[in-house]
mmCIF file of C-alpha atoms in Angstrom:
data_model
loop_
_atom_site.group_PDB
_atom_site.id
_atom_site.type_symbol
_atom_site.label_atom_id
_atom_site.label_comp_id
_atom_site.label_asym_id
_atom_site.label_seq_id
_atom_site.Cartn_x
_atom_site.Cartn_y
_atom_site.Cartn_z
ATOM 1 C CA MET Y 1 89.234 84.797 94.466
ATOM 2 C CA TRP Y 2 90.148 81.708 96.297
ATOM 3 C CA PHE Y 3 93.793 82.346 95.458
ATOM 4 C CA LEU Y 4 92.767 85.661 97.188
ATOM 5 C CA SER Y 5 91.587 84.547 100.813
ATOM 6 C CA LYS Y 6 95.446 83.220 102.348
ATOM 7 C CA LYS Y 7 96.370 84.634 105.320
ATOM 8 C CA GLY Y 8 100.285 86.363 106.288
ATOM 9 C CA PRO Y 9 101.657 86.017 109.487
ATOM 10 C CA SER Y 10 99.993 89.394 109.753
ATOM 11 C CA GLY Y 11 96.396 87.537 110.142
ATOM 12 C CA PHE Y 12 95.308 89.498 106.682
ATOM 13 C CA SER Y 13 95.571 88.701 103.509
ATOM 14 C CA PRO Y 14 94.294 89.894 100.281
ATOM 15 C CA ASN Y 15 91.503 89.810 99.699
ATOM 16 C CA SER Y 16 91.133 92.321 103.469
ATOM 17 C CA THR Y 17 90.234 95.685 102.588
ATOM 18 C CA ALA Y 18 90.986 99.289 103.740
ATOM 19 C CA GLU Y 19 88.123 98.423 105.949
ATOM 20 C CA GLU Y 20 88.574 95.505 108.084
ATOM 21 C CA VAL Y 21 92.678 95.857 108.296
ATOM 22 C CA THR Y 22 91.663 98.879 110.514
ATOM 23 C CA GLN Y 23 88.591 97.515 112.384
ATOM 24 C CA GLY Y 24 88.791 98.745 116.153
ATOM 25 C CA ILE Y 25 91.590 101.001 115.490
ATOM 26 C CA ASP Y 26 90.818 105.068 116.669
ATOM 27 C CA GLY Y 27 92.665 107.488 114.417
ATOM 28 C CA SER Y 28 91.084 110.566 115.706
ATOM 29 C CA ALA Y 29 94.576 112.265 116.969
ATOM 30 C CA LEU Y 30 96.458 112.098 113.988
ATOM 31 C CA THR Y 31 96.330 114.584 111.356
ATOM 32 C CA ALA Y 32 97.603 113.210 107.742
ATOM 33 C CA ILE Y 33 98.370 114.182 103.891
ATOM 34 C CA VAL Y 34 97.384 111.770 100.975
ATOM 35 C CA THR Y 35 98.625 112.275 97.751
ATOM 36 C CA GLY Y 36 96.942 111.680 94.696
ATOM 37 C CA ALA Y 37 93.448 111.030 96.953
ATOM 38 C CA SER Y 38 90.510 111.840 94.327
ATOM 39 C CA SER Y 39 90.657 108.623 92.743
ATOM 40 C CA GLY Y 40 90.931 105.141 93.141
ATOM 41 C CA ILE Y 41 93.122 103.538 96.152
ATOM 42 C CA GLY Y 42 93.937 107.235 97.127
ATOM 43 C CA ALA Y 43 89.847 108.183 97.471
ATOM 44 C CA GLU Y 44 89.624 104.984 99.318
ATOM 45 C CA THR Y 45 92.374 105.731 101.651
ATOM 46 C CA ALA Y 46 91.714 108.576 102.471
ATOM 47 C CA ARG Y 47 88.045 107.323 102.815
ATOM 48 C CA VAL Y 48 88.455 104.912 104.652
ATOM 49 C CA LEU Y 49 91.161 107.333 107.193
ATOM 50 C CA ALA Y 50 88.365 109.464 107.876
ATOM 51 C CA LEU Y 51 86.282 107.077 108.860
ATOM 52 C CA ARG Y 52 88.436 106.019 111.249
ATOM 53 C CA GLY Y 53 88.677 109.602 113.058
ATOM 54 C CA VAL Y 54 92.259 110.654 111.088
ATOM 55 C CA HIS Y 55 91.873 114.655 110.010
ATOM 56 C CA VAL Y 56 92.551 113.598 106.075
ATOM 57 C CA ILE Y 57 94.223 116.628 103.729
ATOM 58 C CA MET Y 58 93.862 115.677 99.807
ATOM 59 C CA GLY Y 59 96.411 116.392 98.303
ATOM 60 C CA VAL Y 60 94.855 116.705 94.113
ATOM 61 C CA ARG Y 61 96.365 117.797 91.039
ATOM 62 C CA ASN Y 62 92.247 118.557 90.399
ATOM 63 C CA ILE Y 63 90.425 120.757 93.096
ATOM 64 C CA SER Y 64 87.371 120.617 91.467
ATOM 65 C CA ALA Y 65 87.612 115.997 91.563
ATOM 66 C CA GLY Y 66 88.958 116.494 94.872
ATOM 67 C CA GLU Y 67 85.901 118.879 96.547
ATOM 68 C CA GLN Y 68 83.559 116.331 94.552
ATOM 69 C CA VAL Y 69 85.724 113.280 96.605
ATOM 70 C CA LYS Y 70 85.347 115.583 99.833
ATOM 71 C CA GLU Y 71 81.577 115.830 99.737
ATOM 72 C CA THR Y 72 81.266 112.291 98.686
ATOM 73 C CA ILE Y 73 83.387 110.644 101.460
ATOM 74 C CA ILE Y 74 81.560 113.574 104.061
ATOM 75 C CA LYS Y 75 78.066 111.882 102.617
ATOM 76 C CA ASP Y 76 79.301 108.615 103.241
ATOM 77 C CA VAL Y 77 80.650 109.850 106.490
ATOM 78 C CA PRO Y 78 79.218 112.300 108.482
ATOM 79 C CA GLN Y 79 81.280 113.342 110.646
ATOM 80 C CA ALA Y 80 84.818 113.051 108.445
ATOM 81 C CA LYS Y 81 87.270 116.043 108.790
ATOM 82 C CA ILE Y 82 88.383 116.232 105.252
ATOM 83 C CA ASP Y 83 90.335 118.877 102.849
ATOM 84 C CA ALA Y 84 91.830 119.057 99.924
ATOM 85 C CA LEU Y 85 94.354 121.212 98.359
ATOM 86 C CA GLU Y 86 96.158 122.097 95.252
ATOM 87 C CA LEU Y 87 99.374 119.611 94.438
ATOM 88 C CA ASP Y 88 100.512 119.167 91.501
ATOM 89 C CA LEU Y 89 103.335 116.305 91.474
ATOM 90 C CA SER Y 90 105.149 116.580 88.886
ATOM 91 C CA SER Y 91 105.691 120.823 89.287
ATOM 92 C CA LEU Y 92 108.249 121.323 92.188
ATOM 93 C CA ALA Y 93 106.721 124.899 92.191
ATOM 94 C CA SER Y 94 103.245 123.360 92.799
ATOM 95 C CA VAL Y 95 105.065 120.955 95.423
ATOM 96 C CA ARG Y 96 106.501 124.167 97.375
ATOM 97 C CA ASN Y 97 103.380 125.895 96.901
ATOM 98 C CA PHE Y 98 101.258 123.039 98.524
ATOM 99 C CA ALA Y 99 104.320 122.791 101.332
ATOM 100 C CA SER Y 100 104.252 126.382 102.662
ATOM 101 C CA ASN Y 101 100.257 126.285 102.312
ATOM 102 C CA TYR Y 102 100.174 123.319 104.421
ATOM 103 C CA ASN Y 103 103.088 124.896 107.068
ATOM 104 C CA SER Y 104 101.084 128.463 107.199
ATOM 105 C CA LEU Y 105 97.456 125.823 108.214
ATOM 106 C CA GLY Y 106 99.545 125.160 111.888
ATOM 107 C CA LEU Y 107 98.587 121.991 110.987
ATOM 108 C CA PRO Y 108 100.431 119.388 113.183
ATOM 109 C CA LEU Y 109 101.248 116.404 110.397
ATOM 110 C CA ASN Y 110 101.471 112.706 111.362
ATOM 111 C CA LEU Y 111 100.640 110.796 108.428
ATOM 112 C CA LEU Y 112 102.441 111.243 105.193
ATOM 113 C CA ILE Y 113 101.159 108.773 102.185
ATOM 114 C CA ASN Y 114 102.556 108.949 98.822
ATOM 115 C CA ASN Y 115 100.381 107.434 96.970
ATOM 116 C CA ALA Y 116 99.802 109.776 94.146
ATOM 117 C CA GLY Y 117 101.166 108.423 90.791
ATOM 118 C CA ILE Y 118 101.139 107.648 86.839
ATOM 119 C CA MET Y 119 101.882 104.690 83.938
ATOM 120 C CA ALA Y 120 103.453 103.910 81.483
ATOM 121 C CA THR Y 121 102.932 107.687 79.345
ATOM 122 C CA PRO Y 122 104.208 108.444 76.121
ATOM 123 C CA PHE Y 123 107.653 110.353 76.659
ATOM 124 C CA THR Y 124 107.203 113.787 78.123
ATOM 125 C CA LEU Y 125 109.459 115.970 80.253
ATOM 126 C CA SER Y 126 107.867 117.858 83.424
ATOM 127 C CA LYS Y 127 107.498 121.440 83.627
ATOM 128 C CA ASP Y 128 111.151 121.706 85.132
ATOM 129 C CA LYS Y 129 112.438 119.487 82.479
ATOM 130 C CA ILE Y 130 112.840 116.212 84.453
ATOM 131 C CA GLU Y 131 111.137 112.667 82.481
ATOM 132 C CA LEU Y 132 107.121 112.873 83.654
ATOM 133 C CA GLN Y 133 107.007 109.632 85.712
ATOM 134 C CA PHE Y 134 110.193 110.102 87.744
ATOM 135 C CA ALA Y 135 108.918 113.308 88.281
ATOM 136 C CA THR Y 136 105.540 112.720 89.205
ATOM 137 C CA ASN Y 137 105.998 109.734 90.878
ATOM 138 C CA HIS Y 138 109.810 110.388 92.857
ATOM 139 C CA VAL Y 139 110.953 113.748 92.534
ATOM 140 C CA GLY Y 140 107.673 115.707 93.619
ATOM 141 C CA HIS Y 141 107.005 113.243 96.869
ATOM 142 C CA PHE Y 142 111.065 113.468 97.302
ATOM 143 C CA LEU Y 143 110.423 117.024 98.192
ATOM 144 C CA LEU Y 144 107.512 117.350 99.561
ATOM 145 C CA THR Y 145 108.630 114.739 101.921
ATOM 146 C CA ASN Y 146 111.279 116.912 102.543
ATOM 147 C CA LEU Y 147 109.600 120.384 102.817
ATOM 148 C CA LEU Y 148 106.895 118.372 105.479
ATOM 149 C CA LEU Y 149 109.693 116.781 107.808
ATOM 150 C CA ASP Y 150 110.389 119.480 110.538
ATOM 151 C CA THR Y 151 105.994 119.207 110.879
ATOM 152 C CA MET Y 152 105.926 116.299 111.019
ATOM 153 C CA LYS Y 153 108.978 115.903 113.756
ATOM 154 C CA LYS Y 154 107.698 118.994 115.429
ATOM 155 C CA THR Y 155 104.089 116.965 115.663
ATOM 156 C CA GLY Y 156 105.431 114.043 116.666
ATOM 157 C CA ARG Y 157 107.717 116.021 120.402
ATOM 158 C CA GLU Y 158 104.543 117.813 121.130
ATOM 159 C CA SER Y 159 102.083 114.948 120.755
ATOM 160 C CA ARG Y 160 104.405 111.733 121.340
ATOM 161 C CA LYS Y 161 102.479 109.458 118.416
ATOM 162 C CA GLU Y 162 105.336 107.654 115.877
ATOM 163 C CA GLY Y 163 104.735 109.556 112.242
ATOM 164 C CA ARG Y 164 104.898 107.377 109.368
ATOM 165 C CA ILE Y 165 105.590 108.116 106.231
ATOM 166 C CA VAL Y 166 104.266 105.492 103.262
ATOM 167 C CA ASN Y 167 105.952 105.337 99.627
ATOM 168 C CA VAL Y 168 103.743 103.038 97.162
ATOM 169 C CA SER Y 169 105.223 101.737 95.432
ATOM 170 C CA SER Y 170 104.414 98.375 92.774
ATOM 171 C CA ARG Y 171 106.053 95.217 92.739
ATOM 172 C CA ARG Y 172 106.583 96.528 88.248
ATOM 173 C CA HIS Y 173 109.835 98.151 91.177
ATOM 174 C CA LYS Y 174 111.181 95.000 90.425
ATOM 175 C CA PHE Y 175 110.517 94.944 86.581
ATOM 176 C CA SER Y 176 112.849 98.452 85.747
ATOM 177 C CA TYR Y 177 115.637 99.222 82.960
ATOM 178 C CA ASN Y 178 118.581 96.640 83.172
ATOM 179 C CA GLU Y 179 121.044 98.819 85.301
ATOM 180 C CA GLY Y 180 118.216 100.071 87.385
ATOM 181 C CA ILE Y 181 118.278 103.562 87.743
ATOM 182 C CA ARG Y 182 119.477 105.215 84.445
ATOM 183 C CA PHE Y 183 120.800 108.285 86.067
ATOM 184 C CA ASP Y 184 122.734 109.728 83.533
ATOM 185 C CA LYS Y 185 119.674 108.943 80.629
ATOM 186 C CA ILE Y 186 116.898 110.230 83.161
ATOM 187 C CA ASN Y 187 115.810 112.487 80.871
ATOM 188 C CA ASP Y 188 116.449 110.974 77.488
ATOM 189 C CA GLN Y 189 114.244 109.900 74.867
ATOM 190 C CA SER Y 190 116.339 107.033 73.180
ATOM 191 C CA GLY Y 191 115.806 104.043 75.190
ATOM 192 C CA TYR Y 192 112.728 105.519 76.732
ATOM 193 C CA ASN Y 193 110.778 102.132 77.534
ATOM 194 C CA GLY Y 194 107.295 103.368 79.871
ATOM 195 C CA LEU Y 195 106.245 99.961 81.091
ATOM 196 C CA SER Y 196 110.420 100.450 82.038
ATOM 197 C CA ALA Y 197 110.048 103.821 83.378
ATOM 198 C CA TYR Y 198 107.554 103.568 85.052
ATOM 199 C CA GLY Y 199 109.481 100.625 87.010
ATOM 200 C CA GLN Y 200 112.429 102.547 87.787
ATOM 201 C CA SER Y 201 110.325 105.338 89.215
ATOM 202 C CA LYS Y 202 108.974 102.161 91.188
ATOM 203 C CA LEU Y 203 112.385 100.966 92.432
ATOM 204 C CA VAL Y 204 113.173 104.662 93.433
ATOM 205 C CA ASN Y 205 109.878 105.138 95.709
ATOM 206 C CA VAL Y 206 111.338 101.491 97.765
ATOM 207 C CA LEU Y 207 114.770 102.985 97.798
ATOM 208 C CA HIS Y 208 113.872 106.766 98.722
ATOM 209 C CA ALA Y 209 111.995 105.495 101.857
ATOM 210 C CA ASN Y 210 114.619 102.822 102.586
ATOM 211 C CA GLU Y 211 117.369 106.061 102.912
ATOM 212 C CA LEU Y 212 114.497 108.035 104.721
ATOM 213 C CA ALA Y 213 114.814 105.285 106.967
ATOM 214 C CA ARG Y 214 118.146 105.609 107.430
ATOM 215 C CA HIS Y 215 118.344 108.949 107.546
ATOM 216 C CA LEU Y 216 115.405 108.766 110.492
ATOM 217 C CA LYS Y 217 116.479 106.342 112.252
ATOM 218 C CA ALA Y 218 120.117 108.280 112.361
ATOM 219 C CA GLU Y 219 118.465 111.820 113.595
ATOM 220 C CA GLY Y 220 116.721 109.606 116.772
ATOM 221 C CA VAL Y 221 113.015 111.020 115.519
ATOM 222 C CA GLU Y 222 109.853 108.329 116.213
ATOM 223 C CA ILE Y 223 109.271 108.918 112.269
ATOM 224 C CA THR Y 224 109.387 105.097 110.078
ATOM 225 C CA ALA Y 225 109.435 105.195 106.464
ATOM 226 C CA ASN Y 226 107.883 101.746 104.205
ATOM 227 C CA SER Y 227 107.273 101.525 101.585
ATOM 228 C CA LEU Y 228 104.879 98.898 99.499
ATOM 229 C CA HIS Y 229 102.782 96.687 97.048
ATOM 230 C CA PRO Y 230 98.876 97.714 97.020
ATOM 231 C CA GLY Y 231 98.471 94.913 94.384
ATOM 232 C CA ALA Y 232 97.020 94.873 91.036
ATOM 233 C CA ILE Y 233 94.188 96.704 91.020
ATOM 234 C CA ALA Y 234 91.378 97.835 87.953
ATOM 235 C CA THR Y 235 92.378 102.039 88.762
ATOM 236 C CA ASN Y 236 92.849 104.576 85.948
ATOM 237 C CA LEU Y 237 96.248 103.773 86.309
ATOM 238 C CA PHE Y 238 95.780 102.417 83.030
ATOM 239 C CA ARG Y 239 94.401 105.226 81.423
ATOM 240 C CA GLN Y 240 97.241 106.110 79.119
ATOM 241 C CA HIS Y 241 96.984 101.875 77.363
ATOM 242 C CA SER Y 242 93.002 102.291 75.803
ATOM 243 C CA ILE Y 243 93.581 98.501 75.261
ATOM 244 C CA ILE Y 244 94.922 97.218 78.775
ATOM 245 C CA SER Y 245 92.490 99.472 79.341
ATOM 246 C CA GLY Y 246 89.830 97.425 77.988
ATOM 247 C CA ILE Y 247 91.429 94.354 79.136
ATOM 248 C CA VAL Y 248 90.740 95.569 82.224
ATOM 249 C CA ASP Y 249 87.358 96.522 82.677
ATOM 250 C CA VAL Y 250 86.114 92.757 81.421
ATOM 251 C CA ILE Y 251 88.250 90.513 83.716
ATOM 252 C CA GLY Y 252 89.973 93.098 85.506
ATOM 253 C CA LYS Y 253 87.080 92.268 88.571
ATOM 254 C CA HIS Y 254 87.084 88.833 88.764
ATOM 255 C CA VAL Y 255 91.265 88.780 88.597
ATOM 256 C CA MET Y 256 92.458 92.147 90.357
ATOM 257 C CA LYS Y 257 91.546 93.774 93.540
ATOM 258 C CA ASN Y 258 89.274 95.963 94.229
ATOM 259 C CA VAL Y 259 89.954 99.429 95.738
ATOM 260 C CA GLU Y 260 89.052 98.571 98.944
ATOM 261 C CA GLN Y 261 91.631 96.048 98.849
ATOM 262 C CA GLY Y 262 94.069 97.674 97.158
ATOM 263 C CA SER Y 263 94.017 100.232 99.738
ATOM 264 C CA ALA Y 264 94.346 97.814 102.051
ATOM 265 C CA THR Y 265 97.939 97.560 102.488
ATOM 266 C CA THR Y 266 97.835 101.861 102.562
ATOM 267 C CA CYS Y 267 95.741 101.514 105.044
ATOM 268 C CA TYR Y 268 97.216 98.852 107.409
ATOM 269 C CA VAL Y 269 100.385 100.796 107.240
ATOM 270 C CA ALA Y 270 99.527 103.642 108.472
ATOM 271 C CA LEU Y 271 97.165 102.886 111.559
ATOM 272 C CA HIS Y 272 98.197 99.070 112.476
ATOM 273 C CA PRO Y 273 98.992 99.314 115.726
ATOM 274 C CA ASP Y 274 101.986 95.620 114.158
ATOM 275 C CA VAL Y 275 103.408 98.518 112.062
ATOM 276 C CA LYS Y 276 105.260 100.937 115.273
ATOM 277 C CA GLY Y 277 108.332 100.892 115.208
ATOM 278 C CA VAL Y 278 108.982 98.812 111.784
ATOM 279 C CA SER Y 279 110.539 101.280 109.606
ATOM 280 C CA GLY Y 280 112.667 100.913 105.909
ATOM 281 C CA LYS Y 281 110.140 97.405 104.816
ATOM 282 C CA TYR Y 282 108.566 96.501 101.493
ATOM 283 C CA TYR Y 283 104.875 95.157 102.271
ATOM 284 C CA ALA Y 284 102.661 93.948 100.127
ATOM 285 C CA ASP Y 285 98.947 92.499 100.962
ATOM 286 C CA CYS Y 286 99.265 94.210 104.708
ATOM 287 C CA ASN Y 287 102.297 91.756 105.232
ATOM 288 C CA ILE Y 288 105.955 92.251 105.284
ATOM 289 C CA ALA Y 289 107.596 90.996 102.038
ATOM 290 C CA GLU Y 290 110.358 90.380 99.859
ATOM 291 C CA ALA Y 291 111.316 92.863 97.504
ATOM 292 C CA SER Y 292 114.073 93.064 94.746
ATOM 293 C CA PRO Y 293 117.643 93.157 95.030
ATOM 294 C CA GLN Y 294 118.659 96.318 93.739
ATOM 295 C CA ALA Y 295 115.578 97.963 96.097
ATOM 296 C CA ASN Y 296 117.716 96.846 98.877
ATOM 297 C CA ASP Y 297 121.066 98.508 97.670
ATOM 298 C CA ALA Y 298 121.549 100.844 100.779
ATOM 299 C CA GLY Y 299 124.589 102.289 98.229
ATOM 300 C CA LEU Y 300 121.943 103.039 95.297
ATOM 301 C CA ALA Y 301 119.985 104.515 97.223
ATOM 302 C CA LYS Y 302 122.235 106.886 98.735
ATOM 303 C CA ARG Y 303 123.119 107.423 95.370
ATOM 304 C CA LEU Y 304 119.790 108.528 94.161
ATOM 305 C CA TRP Y 305 119.188 110.679 98.002
ATOM 306 C CA ASP Y 306 121.900 112.987 96.613
ATOM 307 C CA PHE Y 307 120.464 112.828 92.923
ATOM 308 C CA THR Y 308 117.594 113.593 93.582
ATOM 309 C CA MET Y 309 118.618 116.088 96.060
ATOM 310 C CA SER Y 310 120.738 118.038 92.751
ATOM 311 C CA LEU Y 311 116.970 117.887 91.082
ATOM 312 C CA VAL Y 312 115.357 119.354 93.866
ATOM 313 C CA HIS Y 313 118.297 121.961 94.288
#
């Protein structure tokens, strides 16, 4: 579409694909974890990182689906180094088990792509009694990141390569509840709205990356943390809404990004040399973009950090 073709300062546009924005980049010395890699932009992110030589570990809830994606990627990229490990981000026990299994493998970790997500689900509590979207989209990734940070720091020291943490958020972060985060009502069904709860979970993705960036800078470690909006993409995120899903199937290909374009910003922020040293920023269409005032509220980010720490402990 013509309105997707305008290039930003990076030289890339909404039309750019993940392959295009990583063209010529050698990732053969890198190891990455991509959550939610069994479908959609997660699967394409895993494929393109593998294409660039990165050793990719897919964190997937359905290990059978993950193995199928792995086989498909290897057919497309015969030299791909790719593995799948079970990870259910709605379960803190599963997150801890995944991190323990990963750390026991003795693998390095340069890139952590917090991609997995669910959207606008009916009100449900996770196994840990946390509202499901908040649990899956934020709390699970928050704990996973904390459990893998020591491995990332060790990798950075030994390889002298910058580590990068990427939170896949959404433009929907600008449309959370009026108060931004319902700290006192996170798990209350009263007043729950599926889309607002999704916006809340995407807002906290940005806040998490920003606060994490501040922590990492204060420690003086070479690890960056950024968040991004991948774009409006026709994926199975809409599976909870049959009417919306039907509309997306009919007109989505004409007005929305495909997965190749939808995974471009993730791959750009993860691999591109122009992003080296950049931390605490929000990207869209492979360019730095403007997040909401709530997303840039340092006090809110600190409160969220402390709040989430209390949930995972």
